[in-house]
Every structure is written in structure tokens, then in C-alpha cells.
Tab-separated table of C-alpha atoms and ligand atoms in Angstrom:
chain	number	residue	atom	x	y	z
K	1	MET	CA	2.127	38.394	233.590
K	2	MET	CA	0.318	37.105	230.562
K	3	GLN	CA	1.970	35.416	227.597
K	4	LYS	CA	2.861	38.073	225.162
K	5	GLN	CA	2.037	37.471	221.310
K	6	SER	CA	4.649	37.320	218.722
K	7	ARG	CA	2.835	39.717	216.367
K	8	PRO	CA	0.525	42.603	217.847
K	9	ILE	CA	-3.067	42.195	217.642
K	10	TYR	CA	-4.878	44.397	215.207
K	11	LEU	CA	-7.399	46.562	216.901
K	12	ASP	CA	-7.384	49.680	214.609
K	13	ASN	CA	-9.816	48.922	212.156
K	14	GLN	CA	-11.024	52.416	211.745
K	15	ALA	CA	-7.463	53.606	210.535
K	16	THR	CA	-7.823	50.745	207.898
K	17	THR	CA	-8.918	47.179	207.542
K	18	PRO	CA	-6.865	44.253	206.091
K	19	THR	CA	-7.834	43.489	202.545
K	20	ASP	CA	-10.137	40.371	202.647
K	21	PRO	CA	-8.220	37.594	201.077
K	22	ARG	CA	-11.433	36.967	198.708
K	23	VAL	CA	-10.874	40.513	197.609
K	24	VAL	CA	-7.084	39.874	196.780
K	25	ASP	CA	-8.039	36.854	194.836
K	26	ALA	CA	-10.514	38.794	192.706
K	27	MET	CA	-8.011	41.352	191.951
K	28	LEU	CA	-4.985	39.312	191.153
K	29	PRO	CA	-5.985	38.519	187.344
K	30	TYR	CA	-6.449	42.256	186.670
K	31	PHE	CA	-2.535	43.082	187.465
K	32	SER	CA	-0.780	40.883	184.965
K	33	GLU	CA	-3.237	38.749	182.731
K	34	LYS	CA	-6.259	41.196	182.293
K	35	PHE	CA	-4.001	44.221	182.484
K	36	GLY	CA	-5.818	46.303	179.860
K	37	ASN	CA	-6.459	49.992	180.259
K	38	PRO	CA	-10.366	50.248	180.667
K	39	HIS	CA	-10.364	53.399	178.666
K	40	SER	CA	-8.891	51.466	175.615
K	41	GLY	CA	-11.730	51.135	173.220
K	42	SER	CA	-10.033	49.382	170.266
K	43	HIS	CA	-9.128	46.102	171.385
K	44	ALA	CA	-10.308	43.132	173.815
K	45	PHE	CA	-7.625	43.938	176.644
K	46	GLY	CA	-9.603	47.243	176.937
K	47	TRP	CA	-12.879	45.777	176.780
K	48	GLU	CA	-12.078	43.097	179.401
K	49	ALA	CA	-10.848	45.599	181.603
K	50	ALA	CA	-13.655	48.057	181.124
K	51	ASP	CA	-16.323	45.280	181.751
K	52	ALA	CA	-14.698	44.459	185.025
K	53	VAL	CA	-14.782	48.229	185.985
K	54	GLU	CA	-18.212	48.543	184.950
K	55	ASN	CA	-19.353	45.422	186.997
K	56	ALA	CA	-17.523	46.977	190.086
K	57	ARG	CA	-19.113	50.194	189.759
K	58	ALA	CA	-22.463	48.176	189.767
K	59	ARG	CA	-21.390	46.493	192.870
K	60	ILE	CA	-20.518	49.854	194.901
K	61	ALA	CA	-23.698	51.362	193.458
K	62	ALA	CA	-25.635	48.368	194.878
K	63	LEU	CA	-24.174	48.684	198.351
K	64	ILE	CA	-25.583	52.183	198.765
K	65	GLY	CA	-28.946	52.232	196.834
K	66	ALA	CA	-27.632	54.157	193.774
K	67	ALA	CA	-27.474	53.484	190.050
K	68	PRO	CA	-24.253	52.400	188.482
K	69	GLU	CA	-23.879	55.778	186.295
K	70	GLU	CA	-24.198	57.729	189.552
K	71	ILE	CA	-20.705	56.321	190.929
K	72	LEU	CA	-17.202	57.996	190.054
K	73	PHE	CA	-14.053	56.234	190.968
K	74	THR	CA	-11.572	58.311	192.813
K	75	SER	CA	-8.437	57.563	194.823
K	76	GLY	CA	-10.231	57.436	198.236
K	77	ALA	CA	-12.553	59.324	200.506
K	78	THR	CA	-10.058	62.359	200.813
K	79	GLU	CA	-10.300	62.951	197.117
K	80	SER	CA	-14.019	62.135	196.907
K	81	ASN	CA	-14.705	64.704	199.842
K	82	ASN	CA	-12.438	67.345	198.163
K	83	ILE	CA	-14.290	66.949	194.793
K	84	ALA	CA	-17.764	66.866	196.480
K	85	ILE	CA	-17.144	70.009	198.469
K	86	LYS	CA	-14.807	72.208	196.369
K	87	GLY	CA	-15.988	70.969	193.050
K	88	LEU	CA	-19.546	71.602	193.729
K	89	ALA	CA	-18.831	74.966	195.417
K	90	ARG	CA	-16.617	75.987	192.600
K	91	GLY	CA	-19.070	74.665	189.831
K	92	SER	CA	-22.461	75.902	190.937
K	93	ARG	CA	-24.005	78.694	189.566
K	94	ASN	CA	-27.089	79.148	191.519
K	95	GLY	CA	-25.883	82.140	193.682
K	96	ARG	CA	-25.812	80.055	196.790
K	97	LYS	CA	-22.673	80.674	198.877
K	98	HIS	CA	-23.449	79.204	202.206
K	99	ILE	CA	-22.067	75.757	203.382
K	100	VAL	CA	-22.851	73.819	206.430
K	101	THR	CA	-20.706	71.338	208.214
K	102	CYS	CA	-19.857	70.044	211.553
K	103	VAL	CA	-16.859	70.423	214.212
K	104	THR	CA	-16.253	66.543	214.074
K	105	GLU	CA	-15.882	65.947	210.540
K	106	HIS	CA	-12.564	64.495	209.120
K	107	LEU	CA	-9.855	67.136	208.355
K	108	CYS	CA	-10.230	66.623	204.666
K	109	VAL	CA	-13.657	68.003	204.921
K	110	LEU	CA	-12.873	70.712	207.555
K	111	ASN	CA	-9.922	71.997	205.405
K	112	SER	CA	-12.005	71.927	202.212
K	113	ALA	CA	-14.539	74.199	203.949
K	114	LEU	CA	-11.615	76.494	205.095
K	115	ASP	CA	-10.345	76.534	201.473
K	116	LEU	CA	-13.846	77.753	200.436
K	117	GLU	CA	-14.031	80.379	202.989
K	118	ASP	CA	-10.927	81.749	201.664
K	119	GLU	CA	-12.925	81.913	198.275
K	120	GLY	CA	-15.813	83.813	199.515
K	121	PHE	CA	-18.014	81.083	200.977
K	122	ASP	CA	-19.630	81.362	204.357
K	123	VAL	CA	-19.436	78.352	206.424
K	124	THR	CA	-21.375	77.325	209.541
K	125	TYR	CA	-19.898	74.705	211.808
K	126	LEU	CA	-22.500	72.752	213.833
K	127	HIS	CA	-21.714	71.633	217.400
K	128	VAL	CA	-22.143	67.949	218.583
K	129	ASP	CA	-23.416	67.081	221.952
K	130	GLY	CA	-21.940	65.085	224.547
K	131	ASP	CA	-22.659	61.766	222.654
K	132	GLY	CA	-21.310	63.240	219.288
K	133	LEU	CA	-24.562	63.700	217.647
K	134	ILE	CA	-25.622	66.897	215.721
K	135	ASP	CA	-28.687	68.753	216.973
K	136	LEU	CA	-31.334	68.731	213.995
K	137	ASP	CA	-32.974	71.948	215.298
K	138	GLU	CA	-29.523	73.641	215.036
K	139	LEU	CA	-29.247	72.374	211.550
K	140	ARG	CA	-32.844	73.504	210.659
K	141	ALA	CA	-31.850	77.096	211.900
K	142	ALA	CA	-28.612	76.954	210.102
K	143	VAL	CA	-29.863	76.141	206.598
K	144	THR	CA	-31.282	79.004	204.465
K	145	ASP	CA	-32.280	79.664	200.911
K	146	LYS	CA	-28.606	80.702	200.381
K	147	THR	CA	-27.168	77.367	201.556
K	148	LEU	CA	-25.554	75.321	198.820
K	149	LEU	CA	-24.326	72.335	200.577
K	150	VAL	CA	-24.687	70.677	204.039
K	151	SER	CA	-21.719	67.981	204.483
K	152	ILE	CA	-22.270	65.751	207.573
K	153	MET	CA	-20.400	62.570	207.994
K	154	ALA	CA	-22.268	59.214	208.074
K	155	VAL	CA	-19.957	57.638	210.802
K	156	GLN	CA	-17.362	59.532	212.865
K	157	ASN	CA	-13.986	57.776	212.609
K	158	GLU	CA	-12.830	58.239	215.897
K	159	VAL	CA	-15.995	57.636	217.848
K	160	GLY	CA	-17.960	55.684	215.709
K	161	VAL	CA	-21.101	57.664	216.086
K	162	ILE	CA	-23.706	57.324	213.255
K	163	GLN	CA	-25.448	60.676	212.482
K	164	PRO	CA	-29.298	60.576	211.668
K	165	LEU	CA	-28.711	60.848	207.828
K	166	ALA	CA	-32.486	60.437	206.845
K	167	GLU	CA	-33.376	63.302	209.166
K	168	ILE	CA	-30.617	65.310	207.873
K	169	GLY	CA	-31.447	64.540	204.159
K	170	ALA	CA	-35.192	65.585	204.686
K	171	ILE	CA	-34.010	68.942	206.033
K	172	CYS	CA	-31.756	69.470	203.079
K	173	ARG	CA	-34.323	68.683	200.610
K	174	THR	CA	-36.834	70.876	201.989
K	175	ALA	CA	-34.323	73.691	201.860
K	176	GLY	CA	-33.130	72.902	198.538
K	177	ALA	CA	-29.558	72.452	199.897
K	178	ALA	CA	-27.483	69.605	198.395
K	179	PHE	CA	-26.507	66.860	201.066
K	180	HIS	CA	-23.147	65.296	200.995
K	181	SER	CA	-21.979	62.654	203.346
K	182	ASP	CA	-18.540	61.443	204.286
K	183	ALA	CA	-19.391	57.570	204.449
K	184	ALA	CA	-15.841	56.282	204.552
K	185	GLN	CA	-16.597	54.622	207.805
K	186	GLY	CA	-20.187	53.943	207.269
K	187	ALA	CA	-20.232	52.067	204.058
K	188	GLY	CA	-20.502	48.224	204.699
K	189	LYS	CA	-21.000	48.762	208.276
K	190	ILE	CA	-24.462	50.288	208.275
K	191	VAL	CA	-27.347	50.376	205.846
K	192	LEU	CA	-27.012	53.284	203.537
K	193	ASP	CA	-29.716	54.121	201.019
K	194	VAL	CA	-29.032	57.421	199.082
K	195	LYS	CA	-32.542	57.616	197.835
K	196	ALA	CA	-34.380	56.841	200.887
K	197	MET	CA	-32.008	59.346	202.796
K	198	ASN	CA	-32.046	62.020	200.293
K	199	ILE	CA	-28.364	61.943	199.907
K	200	ASP	CA	-27.036	63.832	196.856
K	201	LEU	CA	-23.268	63.237	197.306
K	202	LEU	CA	-21.703	60.202	199.140
K	203	SER	CA	-17.786	59.434	199.595
K	204	VAL	CA	-16.696	56.031	199.999
K	205	THR	CA	-13.303	54.256	200.264
K	206	GLY	CA	-11.988	50.904	199.685
K	207	HIS	CA	-9.683	50.273	202.492
K	208	LYS	CA	-12.285	50.806	205.312
K	209	LEU	CA	-14.307	48.036	204.227
K	210	TYR	CA	-11.792	45.207	203.584
K	211	GLY	CA	-10.982	46.354	200.000
K	212	PRO	CA	-7.674	47.846	198.879
K	213	MET	CA	-6.000	51.123	199.536
K	214	GLY	CA	-5.970	53.645	196.932
K	215	VAL	CA	-9.526	53.446	195.461
K	216	GLY	CA	-12.819	55.305	196.429
K	217	ALA	CA	-15.720	56.532	194.850
K	218	LEU	CA	-18.080	59.589	194.868
K	219	TYR	CA	-21.866	59.031	194.400
K	220	VAL	CA	-23.485	62.022	192.606
K	221	ARG	CA	-27.240	61.991	192.442
K	222	GLY	CA	-28.194	61.792	188.797
K	223	ASP	CA	-31.523	63.813	188.825
K	224	ALA	CA	-29.997	66.574	191.219
K	225	ASN	CA	-28.337	68.530	188.373
K	226	LEU	CA	-25.298	69.335	190.451
K	227	ARG	CA	-22.583	71.113	188.528
K	228	ILE	CA	-19.384	69.853	189.760
K	229	GLU	CA	-16.092	71.497	188.695
K	230	SER	CA	-13.084	69.071	188.302
K	231	LEU	CA	-10.171	69.600	190.407
K	232	PHE	CA	-7.977	68.362	187.642
K	233	SER	CA	-7.284	68.785	184.076
K	234	GLY	CA	-7.304	65.657	182.188
K	235	GLY	CA	-8.611	63.159	179.654
K	236	GLY	CA	-12.222	63.386	180.353
K	237	GLN	CA	-12.676	60.026	182.210
K	238	GLU	CA	-15.414	59.579	184.872
K	239	LYS	CA	-17.547	62.178	183.065
K	240	GLY	CA	-14.668	64.602	183.197
K	241	ILE	CA	-15.210	65.068	186.973
K	242	ARG	CA	-12.393	62.904	187.796
K	243	PRO	CA	-9.895	62.395	184.942
K	244	GLY	CA	-7.212	59.847	184.935
K	245	THR	CA	-7.047	55.984	184.331
K	246	VAL	CA	-9.427	54.031	186.625
K	247	PRO	CA	-7.306	51.507	188.248
K	248	ALA	CA	-9.192	48.349	187.144
K	249	PRO	CA	-7.694	45.935	189.658
K	250	LEU	CA	-8.235	48.247	192.613
K	251	ALA	CA	-11.860	48.921	191.187
K	252	VAL	CA	-12.365	45.210	190.981
K	253	GLY	CA	-11.074	44.749	194.544
K	254	PHE	CA	-13.288	47.411	195.698
K	255	GLY	CA	-16.369	46.085	193.978
K	256	GLU	CA	-15.736	42.632	195.426
K	257	ALA	CA	-15.455	44.264	198.855
K	258	CYS	CA	-18.811	45.955	198.527
K	259	ALA	CA	-20.536	42.716	197.248
K	260	LEU	CA	-19.167	40.901	200.307
K	261	ALA	CA	-20.223	43.466	202.697
K	262	ALA	CA	-23.608	43.633	201.255
K	263	VAL	CA	-24.042	40.046	202.156
K	264	GLU	CA	-22.179	39.654	205.398
K	265	MET	CA	-22.968	43.185	207.042
K	266	ASN	CA	-25.771	42.031	209.339
K	267	GLU	CA	-24.099	38.886	210.641
K	268	GLU	CA	-20.833	40.785	211.124
K	269	ALA	CA	-22.410	43.628	213.147
K	270	VAL	CA	-24.058	41.237	215.622
K	271	ARG	CA	-20.754	39.377	216.048
K	272	LEU	CA	-18.598	42.577	216.523
K	273	MET	CA	-21.140	44.070	218.775
K	274	ASN	CA	-21.125	40.928	221.203
K	275	LEU	CA	-17.232	41.151	221.128
K	276	ARG	CA	-17.182	44.742	221.795
K	277	ASP	CA	-19.751	44.699	224.839
K	278	LYS	CA	-17.643	41.652	226.165
K	279	LEU	CA	-14.645	43.747	226.136
K	280	LEU	CA	-16.223	47.124	227.473
K	281	ASP	CA	-17.997	44.864	230.322
K	282	ARG	CA	-14.644	43.111	231.207
K	283	LEU	CA	-12.781	46.623	231.361
K	284	ARG	CA	-15.655	48.247	233.458
K	285	GLY	CA	-15.793	45.046	235.732
K	286	ASP	CA	-12.077	45.330	236.671
K	287	LEU	CA	-11.278	49.060	236.375
K	288	ASP	CA	-12.866	52.078	237.868
K	289	GLY	CA	-13.331	55.278	235.724
K	290	VAL	CA	-13.673	53.909	232.400
K	291	ARG	CA	-15.845	56.421	230.287
K	292	LEU	CA	-17.347	55.542	226.965
K	293	ASN	CA	-16.904	58.412	224.426
K	294	GLY	CA	-19.890	58.880	221.996
K	295	SER	CA	-23.283	57.440	221.892
K	296	ALA	CA	-23.524	53.951	223.002
K	297	GLU	CA	-26.776	53.373	220.801
K	298	CYS	CA	-25.988	55.470	217.716
K	299	ARG	CA	-22.681	53.685	217.176
K	300	ILE	CA	-21.060	51.147	214.592
K	301	PRO	CA	-20.649	47.814	216.174
K	302	GLY	CA	-16.773	47.788	215.653
K	303	ASN	CA	-15.873	50.895	217.624
K	304	LEU	CA	-15.052	51.643	221.172
K	305	ASN	CA	-13.543	54.876	222.372
K	306	ILE	CA	-12.781	55.293	226.032
K	307	SER	CA	-11.309	57.509	228.424
K	308	ILE	CA	-9.315	55.864	231.164
K	309	GLU	CA	-9.261	58.060	234.067
K	310	GLY	CA	-5.749	59.016	235.450
K	311	THR	CA	-4.006	56.914	232.598
K	312	ARG	CA	-2.202	58.759	229.794
K	313	ALA	CA	-3.192	56.721	226.301
K	314	ASP	CA	0.316	57.402	224.947
K	315	LYS	CA	1.902	55.660	227.919
K	316	LEU	CA	-0.460	52.984	227.861
K	317	MET	CA	0.014	52.133	224.224
K	318	ALA	CA	3.851	52.104	224.988
K	319	ALA	CA	3.216	49.573	227.414
K	320	LEU	CA	1.255	47.391	225.320
K	321	PRO	CA	3.311	46.781	222.075
K	322	ASP	CA	1.477	43.622	221.742
K	323	LEU	CA	-1.899	45.554	220.965
K	324	ALA	CA	-2.275	47.744	217.864
K	325	LEU	CA	-4.454	50.541	219.314
K	326	SER	CA	-4.689	54.252	218.544
K	327	SER	CA	-5.269	57.235	220.573
K	328	GLY	CA	-7.167	59.135	217.866
K	329	SER	CA	-7.295	59.053	214.185
K	330	ALA	CA	-4.280	58.036	211.950
K	331	CYS	CA	-4.802	61.216	209.941
K	332	SER	CA	-4.278	63.670	212.752
K	333	SER	CA	-1.582	61.611	214.748
K	334	ALA	CA	1.060	63.729	213.078
K	335	HIS	CA	-0.377	66.600	215.048
K	336	SER	CA	0.436	66.736	218.772
K	337	GLU	CA	-2.684	68.601	219.824
K	338	SER	CA	-5.503	66.575	221.413
K	339	SER	CA	-8.261	65.237	218.934
K	340	HIS	CA	-10.548	68.077	217.564
K	341	VAL	CA	-13.427	65.206	217.671
K	342	LEU	CA	-13.031	64.586	221.483
K	343	ARG	CA	-12.817	68.200	222.224
K	344	GLY	CA	-16.112	68.559	220.110
K	345	LEU	CA	-17.731	66.266	222.408
K	346	GLY	CA	-16.782	68.369	225.360
K	347	LEU	CA	-13.927	66.160	226.742
K	348	THR	CA	-11.273	67.930	228.697
K	349	ASP	CA	-7.740	68.013	227.663
K	350	ASP	CA	-6.901	65.288	230.435
K	351	GLN	CA	-9.959	63.009	229.174
K	352	ALA	CA	-8.725	63.533	225.629
K	353	GLU	CA	-5.280	62.337	226.351
K	354	SER	CA	-6.399	59.376	228.430
K	355	SER	CA	-8.522	58.312	225.343
K	356	LEU	CA	-8.005	55.222	223.447
K	357	ARG	CA	-9.738	53.898	220.218
K	358	ILE	CA	-10.214	50.282	219.844
K	359	GLY	CA	-11.266	49.235	216.630
K	360	LEU	CA	-12.763	45.717	215.976
K	361	GLY	CA	-13.310	44.233	212.649
K	362	ARG	CA	-14.054	41.255	210.452
K	363	PHE	CA	-10.831	39.324	211.464
K	364	THR	CA	-11.068	40.099	215.181
K	365	THR	CA	-11.432	36.820	217.156
K	366	GLU	CA	-13.032	36.258	220.688
K	367	GLU	CA	-9.584	34.969	221.691
K	368	GLU	CA	-7.957	38.310	220.638
K	369	ILE	CA	-10.520	40.084	222.633
K	370	ASP	CA	-10.092	38.014	225.897
K	371	TYR	CA	-6.374	38.548	225.398
K	372	ALA	CA	-6.589	42.308	224.879
K	373	ALA	CA	-8.979	42.580	227.863
K	374	GLY	CA	-6.507	41.061	230.294
K	375	ARG	CA	-3.565	42.810	228.950
K	376	LEU	CA	-5.453	46.452	229.058
K	377	ILE	CA	-6.453	45.859	232.761
K	378	GLU	CA	-3.026	44.445	233.638
K	379	GLU	CA	-1.086	47.572	232.222
K	380	ILE	CA	-3.807	50.143	233.439
K	381	THR	CA	-3.436	48.790	236.698
K	382	VAL	CA	0.278	49.019	236.768
K	383	LEU	CA	0.277	52.574	235.331
K	384	ARG	CA	-2.309	53.802	237.840
K	385	GLN	CA	-0.321	52.263	240.831
K	386	GLY	CA	2.900	54.009	239.262
K	387	SER	CA	1.152	57.354	239.075
K	388	VAL	CA	-0.211	57.101	242.695
K	389	SER	CA	3.256	56.483	243.975
K	390	ALA	CA	4.745	59.144	241.661
K	391	SER	CA	2.425	61.772	243.090
K	392	GLU	CA	3.249	61.031	246.663
K	393	PRO	CA	5.294	63.876	248.061
K	394	VAL	CA	9.179	63.402	247.666
K	395	ARG	CA	11.228	64.232	250.627
K	396	ALA	CA	14.305	66.229	249.819
K	397	ALA	CA	17.122	64.074	251.088
K	398	GLY	CA	19.258	65.773	253.968
R	1	PLP	C1	-10.339	57.106	206.343
R	1	PLP	C2	-11.434	58.273	206.290
R	1	PLP	C3	-11.048	59.367	205.409
R	1	PLP	C4	-9.971	59.355	204.255
R	1	PLP	O1	-9.991	58.198	203.441
R	1	PLP	P1	-9.028	57.833	202.345
R	1	PLP	O2	-9.507	56.904	201.481
R	1	PLP	O3	-7.881	57.221	203.312
R	1	PLP	O4	-8.606	59.083	201.809
R	1	PLP	C5	-12.228	60.269	205.300
R	1	PLP	N1	-13.129	60.324	206.141
R	1	PLP	C6	-13.457	59.475	206.963
R	1	PLP	C7	-14.296	59.601	207.963
R	1	PLP	C8	-12.197	58.244	207.241
R	1	PLP	O5	-12.552	57.409	208.201
């Protein structure tokens, strides 16, 4: 038996990331010292906060190749996705009533699309292949001159699969459809260039890239003439599209997180890829029946999603209180049904129920990965032995 840790090892970086201490340091002055309302135009407290918010806006823009004035602050990716999809659909006056999205999108995208179906829009849900990738020919066939919007995520939150954004953008541009991408898992992990990729709307969030929870942004392409109806009534902040006071401390933290990611992303990717491959190699070296879910190549470095044949993920996680893992997304863990994402990739219910998501991040160490590999192998072996003996015929007494 390996020595158990006092605090679990955090391996759920697709659910959220810890706020980088450098980000916390940047935020602190904006709580109680530089506390002004950034929309107060009549005194220095307001100007100071406004300067900080504008600086943060520029740093977020820089990470994705946008201009600062194309960035709107929101509360996170859920809100950005709702504004992008429902706000555009309700605000547009060009007669296009068709939307294309994908079966493995986050529920906030899928449920926004469902809302719009109730409002008279047609929605096409693209399939994914066994690797989790959409088929560009299926997209080409789906998009018509009635298509208002194509919403395809940058990186899938359960399986870490990266969609071909530049190719999707080119198809949308040719068809005159707007292209929205939920990049909650992509920003700060992969290179995103909204201009080169022909992206018109892009959603990002602070807490998936070592920034604070409760702040996000929506990029709206400046020269695309998109008409977006606000989902809220309010005081006209953020071009009236997202009224409400911009939370200056959170915006500053988000900006700092984006600036750090821009500098450190490439090096971090190499380190995480090595750790992840080491973990997968060790699991596969010691165990049979370990299947990687989602493309091995088109995948962010910090994600592993594996099905472990003959092992239920809920039982495994219960046996591993020293590892913080998940079996799917945090958002759908309230539902008991198996993941819509893994089913979208074609997994059987048994395979989905034996699936584990392992999310490595900036603060994951090699020692933690060595420990996690050992403990996973240990407990999977125990569970498999248990299920073999449990499935032996039980002789009735007497
Ligand atoms: C986390 C996540 C969201 C939701 O973001 P919040 O900022 O928590 O609202 C949306 N989409 C994807 C792909 C995510 O990973």
C-alpha cells in the first residue's frame, strides 16, 4: 500500500484551475484600496479602476488576436455563450433562421440552441467521429444561405479535443454565416487567432486559465456588423450588450492571467504533454484495457480521458479519495445519465461509466503524476480482482 497524502492531489483542471498567486497579487489592490467603480466618470477612484479595466481588456484581446474594443466583460463562459447565441439570434434582422452546432457542445450552448428552437429557429446538430472531431463535409452540407450562426467549441471540456477552427471559419465566411466558438478550455492552452481563424464571436472565462471565477469575456468581431440583443435591461455598460458594473478586481485578474498565459503557454504545453504521456504510458504498461477517449493528436496537453475496461469510474473514485478526479464534466455531474459527450463519440454505456477524466495543470508536479499513476494502478487492480470474484457463481447454501 502506498503512503496516502493528507490533501488530495488536484487532477481536475478542466473543471476549474487554481488562481495563480501572481494573479491574486495583481487583484488585491482593487478590492479595498483602488476600489472605485470603473463607470464613475467624475473622480479619480473611478478613473483608476477604469484604467485597470481597460488595461485588462487589452491583455485579454491580445491573447486571442482581437482589438480591445472587441472585448465585452461578462460573468463567465456560460453567460458569453448565451449572449453570443441567443443575443445574436434575437437581434439579427437578416432573415436567417438556421443555426448549426454540435452534439458534444457544453450544455449552455446546447440549451441555448434548444431555447431558440422554441422561438422558431431550425438547429442542426453535427455529429462527431470516434475521435470527437466534427466532419467538415457534414458542416459544408449543413450550412446554407439561411444559416445565421455556426457555434462549434474550440476545445471539448471532457475529452480535450481541439476542433479545426480555421477550417470551420473559412466555411462560415464563404457562406456568410457568423462563427461563434466556446473557447473556455482553449484560451491560454492553444493558439487562438480570431482574425486568422475567421471567428466572429468567441467566449472565454477566467477560471479555466488560472484567473478568478466569476469573470469572462465575449469577443465580438468589430467589422462583422453583428446585431446582438442584450439579454438584460440595465445601464448601458459594455456597449449595452452586457449592462452591469464590470467587476474591476476580477477583470484585472483575468487580464493578468491572459498575459501570463501568452508568455508561458508554449513551455507549459510541452511540460504537460510529457507528464500526461508518462501517466498514460504507465497505466497502459501495467493494465490491460485502457482506452483513450478522443483524438490523441488534436488534443490539449493537460487532458486525459480514459475508459478502464471492467471498472466503474464511480467506484474507482470512491476508492481514491486522495486523488481529485472526475468522471465527466462538473456541470453535468448533477445528472445521473452518462455523459452526452462520450455517447456522442460512440461509447457504450459500459465504456462511458468506466471513463475517467484526468486534468493536469500548471501546478501539477511530476511527483504527483508518479503518485497518481501508482494509486490508480493499485486500486484498478483491486477493483478488477473484486469484480472477478463477485461474478463467480454463488452456491446457494444447503
Ligand atoms: C467551464 C466551461 C463553460 C462554463 O464556463 P463558466 O465560466 O464556468 O460559466 C462553458 N464551456 C466550456 C467548454 C467549459 O469548459
